[in-house]
Amino acid sequence: MRVLLLAIALLLSHGNLAAAAETYPSQRITVIAPFAPGSGTDGVARIVFQRLSELLKATIIIDNRVGANGALGATAAARSAPDGYTLLVGGTSTHAANPSLLKSIQYDPITDFVPISQFGVFPYFLIVDPALPVKNVADLVALAKTKPGTLTFGYANALGQLSGEAFKRRAGIDIAAVPYRNSPQVVTDIIAQRVSMTFMDMAPAVSQVEAGSARALATTNPDRASLFPQIPTMKEGGVAFINISAWSGLFAPKDTPPEIVAKLSEGVREVLAEPEIKNRLGDIGFEIQWMAPTDFARHVKDDIELWATTTKEAGIERQ
């Protein structure tokens, strides 16, 4: 009898989930963005979900939950009901780097989430105070060697930290790390000449770079970024560098019905295929690379392993 009752309960539960998926969405959707307004993650989220809300005929709001390298927002999303009404815009920091950077995080990037879709990537750049007497990476390395310990690099997330530490080791220079709460603050201090350089995506700094109040010396990617082909690579500047870029994508809490995941994934694919969306994302330096759930899940696992290796090489210890 107990077995029969359990089977009936499971059938009813499955039927309820299927019915919910058919009518989804029937209420407001909250998307947690674990970084500050003005950051690359936030910028992508606002562009994508403004259009997705129109496509799904639903209200979608962005909830910025800032702190702990994105871990606070990711934790909140992981503990949410698996009904498709609380989602997370995760990325390299929350789902690849944090296991290697933080001693204790309150979520598991693999078991606590269902990957929905990757949106694409932000190529990373070395951006410097334009008052520095340097024109390229080689000049910057030479300057740092003449003034050991006096130049600084600001960072607001895991990729910025890893990039700066890798730069120190691979170029054989001594530059001091300065942590920030968010990327726009780093850009402000670059302009004010309170910090010498940073590694970040172009979203928070594109207008300043175009205006000349900040200077992009190189990209950390193996090849020049398609959206900024005039900017050379770190390797071209004489420093062999690890391949660093910031991917961004959509996640749901574990046990979210697969029908809802499929509907959201297809909606994201349609949004990212629209020329206007491509142009708007391109304006903030974001390159679209959509992935379906299965491929995205595989990518996350591979990136966790990559970060375990690269953080060890860079000498970064868990904090």
Tab-separated table of N, CA and C in Angstrom, residues 90-195:
chain	number	residue	atom	x	y	z
A	90	GLY	N	24.935	33.304	-14.132
A	90	GLY	CA	26.232	32.908	-13.593
A	90	GLY	C	27.320	33.089	-14.630
A	91	GLY	N	28.537	32.765	-14.215
A	91	GLY	CA	29.647	32.920	-15.146
A	91	GLY	C	30.896	32.269	-14.612
A	92	THR	N	32.003	32.684	-15.166
A	92	THR	CA	33.286	32.093	-14.813
A	92	THR	C	33.554	32.183	-13.316
A	93	SER	N	33.251	33.332	-12.718
A	93	SER	CA	33.515	33.499	-11.286
A	93	SER	C	32.674	32.559	-10.446
A	94	THR	N	31.351	32.571	-10.655
A	94	THR	CA	30.468	31.798	-9.790
A	94	THR	C	30.567	30.297	-10.014
A	95	HIS	N	30.796	29.872	-11.277
A	95	HIS	CA	30.672	28.454	-11.589
A	95	HIS	C	31.973	27.770	-11.998
A	96	ALA	N	33.071	28.499	-12.047
A	96	ALA	CA	34.343	27.855	-12.382
A	96	ALA	C	35.442	28.221	-11.397
A	97	ALA	N	35.518	29.504	-11.045
A	97	ALA	CA	36.634	29.980	-10.234
A	97	ALA	C	36.436	29.794	-8.732
A	98	ASN	N	35.229	30.045	-8.246
A	98	ASN	CA	35.022	30.046	-6.795
A	98	ASN	C	35.439	28.765	-6.082
A	99	PRO	N	35.230	27.577	-6.673
A	99	PRO	CA	35.710	26.374	-5.989
A	99	PRO	C	37.221	26.369	-5.749
A	100	SER	N	37.963	27.082	-6.582
A	100	SER	CA	39.413	27.138	-6.423
A	100	SER	C	39.885	28.350	-5.623
A	101	LEU	N	38.994	29.322	-5.414
A	101	LEU	CA	39.389	30.564	-4.744
A	101	LEU	C	38.866	30.689	-3.321
A	102	LEU	N	37.728	30.069	-3.037
A	102	LEU	CA	37.094	30.235	-1.734
A	102	LEU	C	37.153	28.937	-0.933
A	103	LYS	N	37.537	29.043	0.327
A	103	LYS	CA	37.646	27.853	1.175
A	103	LYS	C	36.298	27.193	1.393
A	104	SER	N	35.287	28.003	1.553
A	104	SER	CA	33.951	27.426	1.776
A	104	SER	C	32.917	28.259	1.037
A	105	ILE	N	32.221	27.635	0.119
A	105	ILE	CA	31.092	28.282	-0.534
A	105	ILE	C	29.849	27.476	-0.225
A	106	GLN	N	28.729	28.152	-0.183
A	106	GLN	CA	27.493	27.533	0.288
A	106	GLN	C	26.681	26.902	-0.841
A	107	TYR	N	27.315	26.613	-1.943
A	107	TYR	CA	26.636	25.965	-3.052
A	107	TYR	C	27.642	25.144	-3.838
A	108	ASP	N	27.155	24.178	-4.571
A	108	ASP	CA	27.984	23.395	-5.479
A	108	ASP	C	27.602	23.786	-6.899
A	109	PRO	N	28.553	24.287	-7.687
A	109	PRO	CA	28.210	24.777	-9.024
A	109	PRO	C	27.684	23.687	-9.965
A	110	ILE	N	27.954	22.437	-9.649
A	110	ILE	CA	27.484	21.342	-10.493
A	110	ILE	C	26.167	20.773	-9.992
A	111	THR	N	26.122	20.367	-8.739
A	111	THR	CA	24.955	19.639	-8.238
A	111	THR	C	23.788	20.536	-7.824
A	112	ASP	N	24.036	21.803	-7.567
A	112	ASP	CA	22.964	22.692	-7.101
A	112	ASP	C	22.288	23.475	-8.223
A	113	PHE	N	22.741	23.274	-9.452
A	113	PHE	CA	22.194	24.055	-10.555
A	113	PHE	C	21.924	23.191	-11.786
A	114	VAL	N	21.006	23.691	-12.603
A	114	VAL	CA	20.753	23.120	-13.929
A	114	VAL	C	21.203	24.169	-14.953
A	115	PRO	N	22.210	23.874	-15.774
A	115	PRO	CA	22.604	24.822	-16.819
A	115	PRO	C	21.498	24.957	-17.871
A	116	ILE	N	21.212	26.190	-18.253
A	116	ILE	CA	20.167	26.438	-19.255
A	116	ILE	C	20.789	26.806	-20.591
A	117	SER	N	21.591	27.857	-20.625
A	117	SER	CA	22.236	28.291	-21.874
A	117	SER	C	23.430	29.178	-21.555
A	118	GLN	N	24.497	28.975	-22.281
A	118	GLN	CA	25.550	29.986	-22.265
A	118	GLN	C	25.155	31.105	-23.216
A	119	PHE	N	25.432	32.344	-22.812
A	119	PHE	CA	25.181	33.493	-23.675
A	119	PHE	C	26.373	33.764	-24.598
A	120	GLY	N	27.575	33.760	-24.019
A	120	GLY	CA	28.757	34.102	-24.794
A	120	GLY	C	29.903	34.465	-23.865
A	121	VAL	N	30.855	35.235	-24.380
A	121	VAL	CA	32.058	35.551	-23.598
A	121	VAL	C	32.424	37.022	-23.720
A	122	PHE	N	33.051	37.500	-22.665
A	122	PHE	CA	33.728	38.790	-22.662
A	122	PHE	C	35.224	38.537	-22.788
A	123	PRO	N	35.867	38.916	-23.881
A	123	PRO	CA	37.329	38.875	-23.894
A	123	PRO	C	37.866	39.786	-22.787
A	124	TYR	N	39.003	39.398	-22.209
A	124	TYR	CA	39.604	40.198	-21.136
A	124	TYR	C	40.749	41.044	-21.680
A	125	PHE	N	40.932	42.200	-21.056
A	125	PHE	CA	41.933	43.161	-21.524
A	125	PHE	C	42.768	43.699	-20.370
A	126	LEU	N	43.999	44.058	-20.698
A	126	LEU	CA	44.864	44.789	-19.787
A	126	LEU	C	44.632	46.273	-20.044
A	127	ILE	N	44.090	46.967	-19.042
A	127	ILE	CA	43.747	48.381	-19.166
A	127	ILE	C	44.580	49.163	-18.163
A	128	VAL	N	45.187	50.264	-18.614
A	128	VAL	CA	46.119	50.992	-17.759
A	128	VAL	C	45.747	52.475	-17.649
A	129	ASP	N	46.322	53.074	-16.636
A	129	ASP	CA	46.250	54.522	-16.468
A	129	ASP	C	46.975	55.161	-17.655
A	130	PRO	N	46.305	56.018	-18.449
A	130	PRO	CA	46.948	56.587	-19.644
A	130	PRO	C	48.109	57.523	-19.331
A	131	ALA	N	48.232	57.931	-18.059
A	131	ALA	CA	49.360	58.789	-17.686
A	131	ALA	C	50.657	58.000	-17.547
A	132	LEU	N	50.565	56.673	-17.481
A	132	LEU	CA	51.780	55.863	-17.412
A	132	LEU	C	52.568	56.020	-18.712
A	133	PRO	N	53.880	56.156	-18.635
A	133	PRO	CA	54.691	56.352	-19.843
A	133	PRO	C	54.949	55.044	-20.577
A	134	VAL	N	53.868	54.381	-21.007
A	134	VAL	CA	53.991	53.103	-21.702
A	134	VAL	C	53.074	53.096	-22.909
A	135	LYS	N	53.520	52.439	-23.970
A	135	LYS	CA	52.720	52.315	-25.184
A	135	LYS	C	52.292	50.885	-25.465
A	136	ASN	N	52.928	49.939	-24.786
A	136	ASN	CA	52.622	48.533	-25.028
A	136	ASN	C	52.992	47.706	-23.794
A	137	VAL	N	52.768	46.398	-23.884
A	137	VAL	CA	53.025	45.518	-22.747
A	137	VAL	C	54.512	45.493	-22.399
A	138	ALA	N	55.377	45.470	-23.407
A	138	ALA	CA	56.817	45.445	-23.149
A	138	ALA	C	57.248	46.681	-22.364
A	139	ASP	N	56.700	47.839	-22.713
A	139	ASP	CA	57.015	49.069	-21.976
A	139	ASP	C	56.559	48.964	-20.521
A	140	LEU	N	55.372	48.379	-20.317
A	140	LEU	CA	54.833	48.267	-18.971
A	140	LEU	C	55.689	47.334	-18.118
A	141	VAL	N	56.123	46.225	-18.695
A	141	VAL	CA	56.983	45.293	-17.966
A	141	VAL	C	58.301	45.971	-17.595
A	142	ALA	N	58.873	46.715	-18.542
A	142	ALA	CA	60.133	47.412	-18.275
A	142	ALA	C	59.959	48.434	-17.157
A	143	LEU	N	58.839	49.170	-17.175
A	143	LEU	CA	58.583	50.160	-16.138
A	143	LEU	C	58.425	49.487	-14.780
A	144	ALA	N	57.702	48.385	-14.736
A	144	ALA	CA	57.491	47.672	-13.474
A	144	ALA	C	58.801	47.151	-12.896
A	145	LYS	N	59.713	46.751	-13.764
A	145	LYS	CA	61.000	46.233	-13.287
A	145	LYS	C	61.890	47.338	-12.723
A	146	THR	N	61.700	48.543	-13.201
A	146	THR	CA	62.489	49.669	-12.661
A	146	THR	C	61.889	50.208	-11.367
A	147	LYS	N	60.610	49.866	-11.120
A	147	LYS	CA	59.930	50.352	-9.909
A	147	LYS	C	59.219	49.192	-9.207
A	148	PRO	N	59.982	48.225	-8.735
A	148	PRO	CA	59.341	47.044	-8.129
A	148	PRO	C	58.486	47.419	-6.920
A	149	GLY	N	57.268	46.870	-6.901
A	149	GLY	CA	56.388	47.074	-5.764
A	149	GLY	C	55.628	48.381	-5.749
A	150	THR	N	55.839	49.241	-6.731
A	150	THR	CA	55.170	50.551	-6.713
A	150	THR	C	53.942	50.602	-7.620
A	151	LEU	N	53.937	49.821	-8.699
A	151	LEU	CA	52.757	49.777	-9.553
A	151	LEU	C	51.709	48.848	-8.930
A	152	THR	N	50.451	49.098	-9.249
A	152	THR	CA	49.365	48.326	-8.645
A	152	THR	C	48.402	47.816	-9.717
A	153	PHE	N	47.730	46.722	-9.416
A	153	PHE	CA	46.634	46.283	-10.291
A	153	PHE	C	45.384	46.099	-9.444
A	154	GLY	N	44.287	46.678	-9.919
A	154	GLY	CA	43.013	46.537	-9.231
A	154	GLY	C	42.223	45.389	-9.828
A	155	TYR	N	41.449	44.721	-8.992
A	155	TYR	CA	40.592	43.650	-9.501
A	155	TYR	C	39.298	43.609	-8.693
A	156	ALA	N	38.234	43.201	-9.358
A	156	ALA	CA	36.925	43.137	-8.703
A	156	ALA	C	36.302	41.747	-8.785
A	157	ASN	N	36.989	40.817	-9.444
A	157	ASN	CA	36.459	39.459	-9.550
A	157	ASN	C	37.597	38.475	-9.748
A	158	ALA	N	37.229	37.224	-9.858
A	158	ALA	CA	38.226	36.157	-9.923
A	158	ALA	C	39.137	36.273	-11.134
A	159	LEU	N	38.561	36.615	-12.283
A	159	LEU	CA	39.378	36.697	-13.492
A	159	LEU	C	40.397	37.821	-13.403
A	160	GLY	N	39.976	38.946	-12.827
A	160	GLY	CA	40.906	40.052	-12.662
A	160	GLY	C	42.044	39.687	-11.737
A	161	GLN	N	41.715	38.976	-10.658
A	161	GLN	CA	42.748	38.550	-9.713
A	161	GLN	C	43.713	37.563	-10.358
A	162	LEU	N	43.167	36.548	-11.019
A	162	LEU	CA	44.005	35.541	-11.665
A	162	LEU	C	44.893	36.168	-12.733
A	163	SER	N	44.334	37.071	-13.523
A	163	SER	CA	45.101	37.708	-14.594
A	163	SER	C	46.276	38.493	-14.032
A	164	GLY	N	46.008	39.274	-12.979
A	164	GLY	CA	47.089	40.071	-12.387
A	164	GLY	C	48.192	39.208	-11.804
A	165	GLU	N	47.805	38.152	-11.094
A	165	GLU	CA	48.817	37.278	-10.493
A	165	GLU	C	49.599	36.518	-11.566
A	166	ALA	N	48.904	36.084	-12.622
A	166	ALA	CA	49.594	35.401	-13.715
A	166	ALA	C	50.562	36.348	-14.423
A	167	PHE	N	50.143	37.594	-14.597
A	167	PHE	CA	51.010	38.608	-15.225
A	167	PHE	C	52.284	38.785	-14.404
A	168	LYS	N	52.149	38.899	-13.090
A	168	LYS	CA	53.312	39.048	-12.213
A	168	LYS	C	54.304	37.907	-12.410
A	169	ARG	N	53.786	36.696	-12.396
A	169	ARG	CA	54.671	35.531	-12.463
A	169	ARG	C	55.296	35.359	-13.843
A	170	ARG	N	54.480	35.536	-14.878
A	170	ARG	CA	54.997	35.274	-16.226
A	170	ARG	C	55.912	36.381	-16.735
A	171	ALA	N	55.705	37.614	-16.248
A	171	ALA	CA	56.567	38.721	-16.666
A	171	ALA	C	57.724	38.935	-15.695
A	172	GLY	N	57.676	38.282	-14.547
A	172	GLY	CA	58.738	38.433	-13.557
A	172	GLY	C	58.774	39.818	-12.940
A	173	ILE	N	57.621	40.341	-12.584
A	173	ILE	CA	57.537	41.690	-12.038
A	173	ILE	C	56.835	41.663	-10.677
A	174	ASP	N	57.005	42.760	-9.940
A	174	ASP	CA	56.392	42.895	-8.623
A	174	ASP	C	55.385	44.040	-8.663
A	175	ILE	N	54.095	43.692	-8.718
A	175	ILE	CA	53.037	44.698	-8.679
A	175	ILE	C	52.051	44.298	-7.587
A	176	ALA	N	51.513	45.298	-6.908
A	176	ALA	CA	50.670	45.038	-5.749
A	176	ALA	C	49.203	44.912	-6.153
A	177	ALA	N	48.501	43.942	-5.565
A	177	ALA	CA	47.093	43.719	-5.851
A	177	ALA	C	46.224	44.596	-4.954
A	178	VAL	N	45.170	45.181	-5.545
A	178	VAL	CA	44.231	46.025	-4.802
A	178	VAL	C	42.811	45.523	-5.087
A	179	PRO	N	42.156	44.886	-4.120
A	179	PRO	CA	40.794	44.372	-4.359
A	179	PRO	C	39.738	45.466	-4.319
A	180	TYR	N	38.699	45.306	-5.144
A	180	TYR	CA	37.574	46.241	-5.204
A	180	TYR	C	36.276	45.446	-5.123
A	181	ARG	N	35.191	46.152	-4.782
A	181	ARG	CA	33.884	45.507	-4.719
A	181	ARG	C	33.274	45.285	-6.091
A	182	ASN	N	33.575	46.176	-7.050
A	182	ASN	CA	33.004	46.013	-8.388
A	182	ASN	C	33.880	46.678	-9.438
A	183	SER	N	33.680	46.294	-10.680
A	183	SER	CA	34.513	46.762	-11.787
A	183	SER	C	34.402	48.266	-12.046
A	184	PRO	N	33.200	48.865	-12.006
A	184	PRO	CA	33.139	50.312	-12.228
A	184	PRO	C	34.010	51.113	-11.264
A	185	GLN	N	34.155	50.633	-10.024
A	185	GLN	CA	35.030	51.317	-9.070
A	185	GLN	C	36.488	51.247	-9.512
A	186	VAL	N	36.885	50.117	-10.081
A	186	VAL	CA	38.252	49.988	-10.574
A	186	VAL	C	38.504	50.988	-11.704
A	187	VAL	N	37.559	51.083	-12.631
A	187	VAL	CA	37.702	52.018	-13.744
A	187	VAL	C	37.815	53.450	-13.232
A	188	THR	N	36.998	53.797	-12.249
A	188	THR	CA	37.053	55.145	-11.663
A	188	THR	C	38.436	55.442	-11.112
A	189	ASP	N	39.049	54.472	-10.446
A	189	ASP	CA	40.368	54.698	-9.863
A	189	ASP	C	41.484	54.638	-10.894
A	190	ILE	N	41.261	53.943	-12.007
A	190	ILE	CA	42.225	54.019	-13.117
A	190	ILE	C	42.256	55.450	-13.654
A	191	ILE	N	41.082	56.005	-13.885
A	191	ILE	CA	40.977	57.365	-14.411
A	191	ILE	C	41.578	58.371	-13.435
A	192	ALA	N	41.340	58.162	-12.139
A	192	ALA	CA	41.850	59.081	-11.108
A	192	ALA	C	43.306	58.818	-10.762
A	193	GLN	N	43.931	57.830	-11.408
A	193	GLN	CA	45.336	57.490	-11.222
A	193	GLN	C	45.636	56.998	-9.808
A	194	ARG	N	44.636	56.346	-9.193
A	194	ARG	CA	44.857	55.754	-7.875
A	194	ARG	C	45.304	54.298	-7.969
A	195	VAL	N	45.142	53.698	-9.145
A	195	VAL	CA	45.624	52.342	-9.394
A	195	VAL	C	46.203	52.322	-10.801
